[in-house]
CSV table of C-alpha atoms in Angstrom, one decimal:
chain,number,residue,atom,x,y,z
A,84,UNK,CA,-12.6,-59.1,14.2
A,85,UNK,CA,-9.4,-57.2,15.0
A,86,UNK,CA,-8.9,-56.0,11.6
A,87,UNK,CA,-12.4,-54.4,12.0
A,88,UNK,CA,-11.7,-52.8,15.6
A,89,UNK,CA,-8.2,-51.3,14.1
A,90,UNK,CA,-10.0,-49.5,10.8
A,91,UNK,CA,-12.7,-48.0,13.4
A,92,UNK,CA,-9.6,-47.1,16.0
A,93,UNK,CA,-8.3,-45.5,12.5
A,94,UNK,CA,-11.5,-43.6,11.7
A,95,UNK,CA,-12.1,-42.1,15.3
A,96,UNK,CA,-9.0,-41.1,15.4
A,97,UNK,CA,-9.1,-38.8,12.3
A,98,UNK,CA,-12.0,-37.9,13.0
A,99,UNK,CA,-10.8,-36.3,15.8
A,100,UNK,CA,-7.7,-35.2,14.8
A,101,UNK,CA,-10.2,-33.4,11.9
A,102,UNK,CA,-12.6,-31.7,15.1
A,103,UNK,CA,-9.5,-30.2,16.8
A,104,UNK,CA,-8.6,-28.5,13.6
A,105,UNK,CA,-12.0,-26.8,13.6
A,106,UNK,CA,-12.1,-26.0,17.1
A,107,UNK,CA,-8.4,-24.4,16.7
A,108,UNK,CA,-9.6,-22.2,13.2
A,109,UNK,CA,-12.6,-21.2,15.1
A,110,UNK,CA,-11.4,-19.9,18.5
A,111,UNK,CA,-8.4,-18.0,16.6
A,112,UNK,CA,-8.7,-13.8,17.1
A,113,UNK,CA,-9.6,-12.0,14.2
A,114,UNK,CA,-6.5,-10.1,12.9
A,115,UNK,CA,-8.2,-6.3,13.3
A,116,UNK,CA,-9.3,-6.8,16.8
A,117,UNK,CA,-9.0,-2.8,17.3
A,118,UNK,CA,-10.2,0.2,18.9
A,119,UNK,CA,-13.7,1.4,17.3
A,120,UNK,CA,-11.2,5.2,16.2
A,121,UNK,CA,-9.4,3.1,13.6
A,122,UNK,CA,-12.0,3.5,10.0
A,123,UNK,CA,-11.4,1.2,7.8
A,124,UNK,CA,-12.8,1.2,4.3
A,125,UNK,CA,-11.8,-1.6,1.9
A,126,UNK,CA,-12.8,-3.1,-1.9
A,127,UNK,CA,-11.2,-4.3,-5.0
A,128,UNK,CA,-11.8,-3.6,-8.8
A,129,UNK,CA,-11.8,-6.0,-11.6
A,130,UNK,CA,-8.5,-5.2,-13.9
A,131,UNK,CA,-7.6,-8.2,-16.5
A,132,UNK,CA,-9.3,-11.4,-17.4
A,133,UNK,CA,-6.2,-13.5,-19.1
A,134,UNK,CA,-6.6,-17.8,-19.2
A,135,UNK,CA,-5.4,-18.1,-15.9
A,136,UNK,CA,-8.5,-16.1,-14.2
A,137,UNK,CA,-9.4,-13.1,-13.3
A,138,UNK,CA,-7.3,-10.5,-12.0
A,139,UNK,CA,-8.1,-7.7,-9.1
A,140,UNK,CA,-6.8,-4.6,-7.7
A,141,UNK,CA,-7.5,-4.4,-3.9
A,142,UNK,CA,-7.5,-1.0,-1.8
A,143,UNK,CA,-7.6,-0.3,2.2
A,144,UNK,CA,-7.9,3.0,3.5
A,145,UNK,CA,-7.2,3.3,7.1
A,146,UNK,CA,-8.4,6.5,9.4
A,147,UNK,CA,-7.0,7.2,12.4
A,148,UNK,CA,-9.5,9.1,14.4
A,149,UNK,CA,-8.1,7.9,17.8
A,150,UNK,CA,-6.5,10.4,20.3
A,151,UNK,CA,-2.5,9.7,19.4
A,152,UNK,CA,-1.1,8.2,16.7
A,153,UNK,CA,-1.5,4.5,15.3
A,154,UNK,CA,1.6,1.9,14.1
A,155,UNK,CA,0.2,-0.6,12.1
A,156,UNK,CA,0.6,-3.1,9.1
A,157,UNK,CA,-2.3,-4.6,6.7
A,158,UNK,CA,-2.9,-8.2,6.9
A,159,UNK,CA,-2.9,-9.6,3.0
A,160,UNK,CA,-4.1,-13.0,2.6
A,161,UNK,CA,-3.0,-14.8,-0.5
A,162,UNK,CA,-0.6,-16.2,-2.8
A,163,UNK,CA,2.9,-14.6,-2.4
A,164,UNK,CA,1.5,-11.7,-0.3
A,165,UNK,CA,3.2,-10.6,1.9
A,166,UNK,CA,1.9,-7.8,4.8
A,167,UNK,CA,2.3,-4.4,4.3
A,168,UNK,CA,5.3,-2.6,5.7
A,169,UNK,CA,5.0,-1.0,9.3
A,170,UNK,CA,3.3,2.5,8.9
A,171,UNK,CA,2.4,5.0,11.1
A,172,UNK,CA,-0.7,7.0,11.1
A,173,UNK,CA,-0.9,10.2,12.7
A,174,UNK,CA,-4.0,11.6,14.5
A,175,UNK,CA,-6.6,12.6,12.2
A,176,UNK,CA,-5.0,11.2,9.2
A,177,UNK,CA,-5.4,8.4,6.8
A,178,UNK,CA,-3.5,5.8,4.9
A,179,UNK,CA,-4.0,4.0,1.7
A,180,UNK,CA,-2.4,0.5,1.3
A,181,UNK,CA,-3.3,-1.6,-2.4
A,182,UNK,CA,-2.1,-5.0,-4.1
A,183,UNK,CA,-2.9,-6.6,-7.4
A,184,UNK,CA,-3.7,-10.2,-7.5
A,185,UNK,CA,-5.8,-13.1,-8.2
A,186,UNK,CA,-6.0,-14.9,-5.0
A,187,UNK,CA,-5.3,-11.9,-2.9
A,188,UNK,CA,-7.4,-10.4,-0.2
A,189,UNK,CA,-7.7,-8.1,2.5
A,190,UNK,CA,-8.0,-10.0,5.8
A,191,UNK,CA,-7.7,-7.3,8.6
A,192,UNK,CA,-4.9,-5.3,10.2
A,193,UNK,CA,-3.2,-5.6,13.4
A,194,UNK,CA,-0.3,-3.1,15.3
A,195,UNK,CA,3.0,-3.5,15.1
């Protein structure tokens, strides 16, 4: 009978650990929580098929059409990408930002 009550003790407890994972990933901020003046416009193109997979070519293009200038990196998500350096957009203005990758994606923005 203990043996029993120890595998169930087991089971509800990663079970739980499991549900506080979720709960975490879902109350997290999404990384372009930003004013409604920043535009942002964002795709990818097909490039190369090789054994591995297929290959993309992913764009952003931000528009600043807040009142001052904007400081701010793109969020990559993906294998071996890193965020985009720290660029400044002036008023009125746009910037263009693009990786090539398999896994790779745009995931948002954020100031820095």
């Amino acid at each position: 009978m203990k043996r029993v009550s120890r595998r169930m003790s087991a089971a509800l407890a990663a079970v739980g650990a499991v549900a506080s994972l979720v709960t975490v990933g879902v109350a997290a901020p999404a990384a372009n929580a930003a004013p409604s003046c920043v535009n942002v416009q964002h795709g990818r193109t097909f490039y190369e098929e090789t054994a591995f997979g297929k290959y993309y070519h992913h764009w952003v293009k931000i528009t600043n059409n807040c009142a001052s200038k904007k400081k701010l990196k793109v969020d990559w998500r993906g294998a071996f990408m890193p965020d985009s350096k720290c660029t400044t957009i002036n008023k009125g203005k746009s910037a263009e930002f693009t990786k090539d990758g398999k896994w790779d994606a745009y995931a948002g923005w954020y100031g820095c």
